[in-house]
Amino acid sequence: MRTIRVLAPLLLAASLVAPVQAHAEEATWTGPLSTRGRWIVDAHGDRFKLKSGNWHGASGTYNGSGDVNDPANHHAGEKADQVPLGLGRTTLATIISGFQEIGVNSVRLPFSNQMIRDTTPVTGLKDARLNGKRPLEVYDAVVAELTRNNLAVILNNHTTTSRWCCGVDGNERWNTSQSTDQWIADWVFMADRYKADKRVVGADLYNEVRRTVWDDPNWGWGNDHDWHKASQQAANRLQQVAPDLLVIVEGINWTGIPADGFPHGRPTLEPARFLSHTIANPGKLVYSAHFYGYTGPNHSGATGIGETTDPRYQDLSPQELTDVLQRQAFFITEAQKHFTAPLWISEFGVGGIDESNQKARAWFERFVDQLIEQDTDFAYWPLVGFHTNRSGNSWALLRWDAAGNRISVNDGDDWRASAWNRLVNASGRTGQIPRETRWNMLLEESCPQSEKLAGVSHTGNRGLCVSGPQWSGTTRVTNERHVTTDWARGYTKLQCPHGDAAVGYANSTLVCAPIAGGSTTRVVWFDRGDNRPDLGGDWANGHYKGQCAQDEHVAGVAYNWRRTPDALLCRK
């Protein structure tokens, strides 16, 4: 979610062309959605590109000062009452018709944890049937109407308390104002609530994870601030409750103190290059990132107090912007890596008719060009806003005044129209997406049940999984009872039974499943350096790695007295 102005050091971020209709193939898509490599596909395996927008409001618009009921104390005067914005100015059907008119096929629908529990009846909405309902019930009605109109819905836990994002406001982490257990419990509640609707396609776990006054979030430290750990836990729990949902993990939005001379920056998805997620059904993982021109790779977006001398994204040259975007997020779509997944830019945007900053305008054009060139899934921020006599906050693509009069990005005086329509109408990959080899990091004792073990690191407790036959029953091997030859003299050897392949390894325990035969073996030593094909990416950065070839399977692991793995028995 964008901020208009940042006043505190730690407050962080978010030509006339004819309107377009959703393409016919998008209007007839079939849920649920899954992933194949870097692509999102529908139930038939056809590419479904998320051409999305954000419909905010249920996550809160209150700025946190003054009277909560006074519109002046809400973002840009856009008082939403914890329901999707605009329902007090026009009908639900009218708003959704506008979405279809401008070409989106999906909606990121933010909510707050506070909204889930608020029992205060909502009044003043244009749809009489919605008045008197509590906010969650209005959210229900919005979800149902969106999906009835063939739009995919991505549930987004945007904030914990119903406040405008994104500063030092109690919403910095998933567990700043509540426990991780409560956060996961709320997600279970929401996933279970909508799981029967196969056009509710995704769970976007948390928005713009960032620093509190004193503490940074991290990716992989194993503590209470570890976003990788928390999102992994939430993903695994959600897959038990609603296995059809895409699980969407956003990168870290900010760490460090935004002041010259202090370490600070926007990690985004960079940590995933060396520590990615492996969920129970890997074909449901999507990564996301946010980019706005007024922020930067080391710029919080502040103006005045808290502003640093770091360049904003809109200050970068075209080549610098391309390089930064690739480093921070777009690398996720590289093929045949442990981190390979669809990338969804779930927030980007810029001011419309009142945007006079030429750098901001040029950045938006260049960013749209990047999305088109990379054929990247996207969600514009925001879809809906307010206006008064065609003035006011102009970021929204569709705006309504108090009398219900609408202005649109396509009305003829909005400079963004050309770029927007170029984006939603851009050619890209369509049709059937073939299945491809999937690589994942071994993060628990066993690989996902559709994968087998491919490699192990000498130190660091890392492993690599690769696509394999489906398995269920396993044998846990902790001694040499299945060893038939002394293939690693002087080392303790763990070996799978004949006909089994390794599907996991942890704590000197080899996990085997009856999924492979073969009789040809070789020994791969990795105690003094890497010994592996260049497949799967750097899945154990800084550690020696051993890995079998793609047409082989791991049949055994040998370790020394320090219990560090030193050799693999590869078989085919």
Short mmCIF file of C-alpha atoms in Angstrom, two decimals, residues 30-333:
data_model
loop_
_atom_site.label_atom_id
_atom_site.label_comp_id
_atom_site.label_asym_id
_atom_site.label_seq_id
_atom_site.Cartn_x
_atom_site.Cartn_y
_atom_site.Cartn_z
CA THR A 30 -11.54 -23.05 -14.39
CA GLY A 31 -10.22 -23.03 -10.85
CA PRO A 32 -8.37 -23.93 -8.78
CA LEU A 33 -5.04 -22.48 -9.87
CA SER A 34 -1.63 -24.13 -9.54
CA THR A 35 1.90 -23.48 -10.79
CA ARG A 36 4.18 -25.07 -13.35
CA GLY A 37 7.64 -23.63 -13.19
CA ARG A 38 7.32 -19.85 -13.38
CA TRP A 39 3.74 -19.95 -14.67
CA ILE A 40 0.34 -19.98 -12.96
CA VAL A 41 -2.09 -22.40 -14.60
CA ASP A 42 -5.78 -23.19 -14.24
CA ALA A 43 -7.32 -26.59 -13.55
CA HIS A 44 -6.76 -27.62 -17.18
CA GLY A 45 -3.07 -26.68 -17.17
CA ASP A 46 -3.60 -23.54 -19.25
CA ARG A 47 -1.67 -20.41 -18.34
CA PHE A 48 -3.71 -17.99 -16.23
CA LYS A 49 -1.95 -14.65 -15.95
CA LEU A 50 -2.93 -12.62 -12.91
CA LYS A 51 -3.90 -9.24 -14.37
CA SER A 52 -4.99 -7.89 -11.03
CA GLY A 53 -5.80 -4.79 -9.10
CA ASN A 54 -6.02 -4.06 -5.38
CA TRP A 55 -9.44 -3.27 -3.92
CA HIS A 56 -8.52 -1.96 -0.49
CA GLY A 57 -10.63 -0.78 2.42
CA ALA A 58 -11.35 -3.90 4.46
CA SER A 59 -7.80 -3.60 5.79
CA GLY A 60 -8.52 -0.09 7.11
CA THR A 61 -8.00 3.48 5.95
CA TYR A 62 -7.73 5.19 9.34
CA ASN A 63 -4.43 7.01 9.83
CA GLY A 64 -4.42 6.48 13.57
CA SER A 65 -4.93 10.02 14.88
CA GLY A 66 -8.05 11.99 15.68
CA ASP A 67 -11.63 10.76 15.53
CA VAL A 68 -11.86 7.34 13.87
CA ASN A 69 -15.24 8.37 12.43
CA ASP A 70 -13.98 11.60 10.85
CA PRO A 71 -13.15 11.17 7.14
CA ALA A 72 -10.39 13.76 7.53
CA ASN A 73 -8.47 11.26 9.69
CA HIS A 74 -8.47 8.61 6.97
CA HIS A 75 -6.09 8.23 4.06
CA ALA A 76 -6.88 10.99 1.53
CA GLY A 77 -10.32 11.29 3.15
CA GLU A 78 -11.20 7.82 1.88
CA LYS A 79 -13.12 6.48 4.87
CA ALA A 80 -13.90 2.81 4.23
CA ASP A 81 -15.39 1.51 7.52
CA GLN A 82 -13.46 -1.78 7.15
CA VAL A 83 -15.20 -2.76 3.92
CA PRO A 84 -13.90 -2.54 0.34
CA LEU A 85 -13.73 1.14 -0.60
CA GLY A 86 -16.46 2.78 -2.64
CA LEU A 87 -19.50 0.80 -1.50
CA GLY A 88 -20.81 3.91 0.21
CA ARG A 89 -20.75 5.78 -3.12
CA THR A 90 -21.96 3.23 -5.65
CA THR A 91 -23.18 -0.34 -5.88
CA LEU A 92 -21.13 -3.50 -5.78
CA ALA A 93 -22.28 -4.44 -9.28
CA THR A 94 -21.22 -1.07 -10.67
CA ILE A 95 -17.73 -1.34 -9.19
CA ILE A 96 -17.22 -4.87 -10.51
CA SER A 97 -18.45 -3.83 -13.94
CA GLY A 98 -15.75 -1.15 -13.86
CA PHE A 99 -13.11 -3.77 -13.10
CA GLN A 100 -14.16 -5.83 -16.10
CA GLU A 101 -14.23 -2.73 -18.29
CA ILE A 102 -10.59 -1.85 -17.61
CA GLY A 103 -9.42 -5.41 -18.20
CA VAL A 104 -8.52 -7.00 -14.86
CA ASN A 105 -9.23 -10.69 -14.37
CA SER A 106 -8.42 -10.91 -10.67
CA VAL A 107 -8.59 -8.86 -7.48
CA ARG A 108 -6.24 -8.73 -4.52
CA LEU A 109 -8.67 -8.15 -1.65
CA PRO A 110 -6.93 -6.90 1.51
CA PHE A 111 -8.34 -7.54 4.97
CA SER A 112 -7.22 -6.90 8.54
CA ASN A 113 -7.37 -9.31 11.44
CA GLN A 114 -9.39 -6.69 13.29
CA MET A 115 -11.99 -6.72 10.53
CA ILE A 116 -12.54 -10.45 10.98
CA ARG A 117 -13.72 -9.96 14.56
CA ASP A 118 -15.47 -6.58 14.38
CA THR A 119 -19.21 -7.00 15.04
CA THR A 120 -20.19 -3.35 14.45
CA PRO A 121 -22.89 -3.18 11.76
CA VAL A 122 -21.93 -1.27 8.62
CA THR A 123 -24.35 1.41 7.42
CA GLY A 124 -24.56 3.90 4.59
CA LEU A 125 -23.80 1.46 1.78
CA LYS A 126 -25.54 1.84 -1.58
CA ASP A 127 -26.58 -1.83 -1.66
CA ALA A 128 -29.40 -1.97 0.89
CA ARG A 129 -28.87 -5.71 1.39
CA LEU A 130 -25.38 -5.01 2.77
CA ASN A 131 -26.44 -2.47 5.39
CA GLY A 132 -26.54 -3.85 8.91
CA LYS A 133 -24.01 -6.56 8.17
CA ARG A 134 -20.75 -6.71 10.05
CA PRO A 135 -17.58 -6.02 8.00
CA LEU A 136 -16.72 -9.69 7.48
CA GLU A 137 -20.19 -10.37 6.10
CA VAL A 138 -19.78 -7.50 3.64
CA TYR A 139 -16.41 -8.99 2.68
CA ASP A 140 -18.22 -12.32 2.12
CA ALA A 141 -20.68 -10.65 -0.24
CA VAL A 142 -17.89 -8.93 -2.15
CA VAL A 143 -15.97 -12.19 -2.59
CA ALA A 144 -19.09 -13.99 -3.78
CA GLU A 145 -19.97 -11.30 -6.32
CA LEU A 146 -16.44 -11.03 -7.66
CA THR A 147 -16.18 -14.77 -8.25
CA ARG A 148 -19.71 -14.94 -9.69
CA ASN A 149 -18.45 -12.48 -12.30
CA ASN A 150 -15.53 -14.76 -13.22
CA LEU A 151 -12.91 -12.72 -11.38
CA ALA A 152 -10.27 -14.58 -9.39
CA VAL A 153 -9.91 -13.42 -5.78
CA ILE A 154 -6.67 -13.40 -3.79
CA LEU A 155 -7.23 -12.97 -0.05
CA ASN A 156 -4.58 -10.63 1.38
CA ASN A 157 -3.81 -10.25 5.07
CA HIS A 158 -2.78 -6.61 4.72
CA THR A 159 -2.78 -5.39 8.31
CA THR A 160 -3.44 -6.68 11.79
CA THR A 161 -5.27 -3.60 13.08
CA SER A 162 -7.50 -1.67 10.70
CA ARG A 163 -5.14 1.17 9.89
CA TRP A 164 -3.63 2.62 6.77
CA CYS A 165 -0.37 0.88 5.94
CA CYS A 166 2.69 1.09 6.22
CA GLY A 167 4.52 2.72 9.09
CA VAL A 168 5.47 2.04 12.70
CA ASP A 169 1.86 1.30 13.56
CA GLY A 170 1.67 -2.16 15.12
CA ASN A 171 1.31 -3.80 11.71
CA GLU A 172 4.97 -4.13 10.80
CA ARG A 173 5.13 -7.91 11.18
CA TRP A 174 2.53 -10.65 11.17
CA ASN A 175 3.11 -10.97 14.93
CA THR A 176 3.74 -7.39 16.08
CA SER A 177 0.24 -6.93 17.53
CA GLN A 178 -0.66 -10.58 17.94
CA SER A 179 1.04 -13.95 18.25
CA THR A 180 2.17 -16.04 15.30
CA ASP A 181 -0.27 -18.73 16.46
CA GLN A 182 -3.18 -16.27 16.32
CA TRP A 183 -2.10 -15.06 12.89
CA ILE A 184 -2.06 -18.62 11.56
CA ALA A 185 -5.39 -19.39 13.26
CA ASP A 186 -6.98 -16.39 11.53
CA TRP A 187 -5.63 -17.60 8.20
CA VAL A 188 -7.07 -21.06 8.83
CA PHE A 189 -10.42 -19.41 9.56
CA MET A 190 -10.35 -17.37 6.34
CA ALA A 191 -9.11 -20.22 4.15
CA ASP A 192 -11.74 -22.58 5.48
CA ARG A 193 -14.44 -19.92 5.01
CA TYR A 194 -13.87 -19.59 1.25
CA LYS A 195 -12.35 -22.94 0.25
CA ALA A 196 -15.52 -24.17 -1.49
CA ASP A 197 -15.30 -21.31 -4.00
CA LYS A 198 -12.63 -22.39 -6.49
CA ARG A 199 -12.34 -18.85 -7.84
CA VAL A 200 -10.95 -17.76 -4.49
CA VAL A 201 -7.53 -18.79 -5.70
CA GLY A 202 -4.89 -17.53 -3.29
CA ALA A 203 -3.79 -16.62 0.22
CA ASP A 204 -1.38 -13.65 0.21
CA LEU A 205 0.09 -14.19 3.66
CA TYR A 206 1.17 -10.73 4.84
CA ASN A 207 1.80 -7.30 3.40
CA GLU A 208 5.10 -5.38 3.45
CA VAL A 209 6.90 -7.04 6.36
CA ARG A 210 9.17 -4.36 7.80
CA ARG A 211 11.07 -2.99 10.76
CA THR A 212 9.55 -1.92 14.08
CA VAL A 213 11.19 0.89 16.07
CA TRP A 214 13.78 -1.49 17.48
CA ASP A 215 13.81 -4.72 15.50
CA ASP A 216 14.19 -5.94 11.95
CA PRO A 217 12.46 -8.93 10.40
CA ASN A 218 14.78 -11.57 9.00
CA TRP A 219 14.78 -14.49 6.58
CA GLY A 220 16.12 -17.67 8.08
CA TRP A 221 17.40 -16.87 11.57
CA GLY A 222 14.86 -19.19 13.22
CA ASN A 223 13.64 -16.67 15.80
CA ASP A 224 10.32 -14.89 16.38
CA HIS A 225 11.12 -12.31 13.70
CA ASP A 226 11.89 -14.88 11.00
CA TRP A 227 9.54 -14.26 8.08
CA HIS A 228 10.75 -17.33 6.17
CA LYS A 229 9.98 -19.56 9.14
CA ALA A 230 6.58 -17.99 9.88
CA SER A 231 5.43 -18.04 6.26
CA GLN A 232 6.56 -21.66 5.93
CA GLN A 233 4.53 -22.59 9.01
CA ALA A 234 1.46 -20.76 7.75
CA ALA A 235 1.76 -22.28 4.28
CA ASN A 236 1.95 -25.84 5.62
CA ARG A 237 -1.06 -25.28 7.87
CA LEU A 238 -3.12 -23.72 5.09
CA GLN A 239 -2.38 -26.62 2.79
CA GLN A 240 -3.94 -28.92 5.34
CA VAL A 241 -7.12 -26.85 5.46
CA ALA A 242 -7.49 -25.52 1.91
CA PRO A 243 -5.06 -27.38 -0.36
CA ASP A 244 -6.39 -25.73 -3.53
CA LEU A 245 -5.21 -22.23 -2.59
CA LEU A 246 -2.09 -20.66 -4.01
CA VAL A 247 0.18 -19.64 -1.14
CA ILE A 248 1.73 -16.24 -1.84
CA VAL A 249 4.82 -15.08 0.04
CA GLU A 250 5.96 -11.47 -0.28
CA GLY A 251 9.57 -10.49 0.27
CA ILE A 252 10.76 -8.33 3.16
CA ASN A 253 9.92 -4.70 2.50
CA TRP A 254 12.37 -2.94 4.81
CA THR A 255 15.20 -3.47 7.29
CA GLY A 256 17.48 -0.99 9.03
CA ILE A 257 17.20 2.67 10.00
CA PRO A 258 16.51 4.95 7.01
CA ALA A 259 19.24 7.47 7.77
CA ASP A 260 22.49 8.14 5.97
CA GLY A 261 25.35 6.30 7.67
CA PHE A 262 23.18 3.47 9.02
CA PRO A 263 22.60 0.12 7.25
CA HIS A 264 19.19 0.08 5.63
CA GLY A 265 17.45 -1.22 2.56
CA ARG A 266 14.71 -3.17 0.89
CA PRO A 267 15.67 -6.88 0.76
CA THR A 268 12.52 -7.78 -1.20
CA LEU A 269 12.99 -11.38 -2.46
CA GLU A 270 16.79 -11.45 -2.56
CA PRO A 271 17.07 -13.87 0.42
CA ALA A 272 15.07 -16.48 -1.52
CA ARG A 273 17.99 -16.97 -3.91
CA PHE A 274 19.72 -18.96 -1.15
CA LEU A 275 16.80 -19.92 1.12
CA SER A 276 13.52 -20.57 -0.63
CA HIS A 277 10.31 -22.21 0.56
CA THR A 278 9.38 -25.86 0.15
CA ILE A 279 5.73 -26.43 0.99
CA ALA A 280 3.82 -29.70 1.13
CA ASN A 281 2.43 -29.14 -2.36
CA PRO A 282 5.17 -27.14 -4.11
CA GLY A 283 2.86 -26.53 -7.08
CA LYS A 284 1.01 -23.89 -5.07
CA LEU A 285 3.84 -21.47 -4.18
CA VAL A 286 3.94 -17.95 -5.63
CA TYR A 287 6.34 -15.15 -4.64
CA SER A 288 5.39 -11.47 -4.68
CA ALA A 289 7.04 -8.06 -4.45
CA HIS A 290 6.08 -4.36 -4.41
CA PHE A 291 7.65 -1.52 -6.36
CA TYR A 292 6.87 2.21 -6.40
CA GLY A 293 8.85 4.89 -8.15
CA TYR A 294 9.19 7.10 -5.05
CA THR A 295 10.83 4.28 -3.05
CA GLY A 296 14.17 2.70 -3.90
CA PRO A 297 16.41 -0.29 -3.22
CA ASN A 298 17.77 1.67 -0.23
CA HIS A 299 15.17 4.46 -0.02
CA SER A 300 12.14 4.17 2.25
CA GLY A 301 10.13 6.67 0.24
CA ALA A 302 10.36 9.36 2.90
CA THR A 303 10.37 13.06 2.07
CA GLY A 304 11.75 15.54 4.58
CA ILE A 305 12.44 13.89 7.92
CA GLY A 306 13.74 10.38 7.36
CA GLU A 307 14.77 10.97 3.77
CA THR A 308 18.18 9.64 2.76
CA THR A 309 20.42 10.45 -0.19
CA ASP A 310 19.87 7.00 -1.72
CA PRO A 311 18.31 7.01 -5.21
CA ARG A 312 14.66 6.19 -5.65
CA TYR A 313 13.62 3.71 -8.34
CA GLN A 314 12.48 6.66 -10.45
CA ASP A 315 16.00 8.14 -10.24
CA LEU A 316 17.62 5.07 -11.84
CA SER A 317 18.58 4.85 -15.49
CA PRO A 318 16.65 2.30 -17.56
CA GLN A 319 19.52 -0.19 -17.35
CA GLU A 320 20.01 0.40 -13.62
CA LEU A 321 16.29 -0.17 -13.05
CA THR A 322 16.35 -3.39 -15.06
CA ASP A 323 19.36 -4.65 -13.10
CA VAL A 324 17.87 -3.78 -9.70
CA LEU A 325 14.51 -5.35 -10.50
CA GLN A 326 16.24 -8.52 -11.66
CA ARG A 327 18.34 -8.69 -8.48
CA GLN A 328 15.51 -7.97 -6.08
CA ALA A 329 12.64 -9.98 -7.53
CA PHE A 330 12.56 -10.94 -11.20
CA PHE A 331 15.26 -13.61 -10.78
CA ILE A 332 12.54 -15.76 -9.16
CA THR A 333 11.34 -16.78 -12.64
#
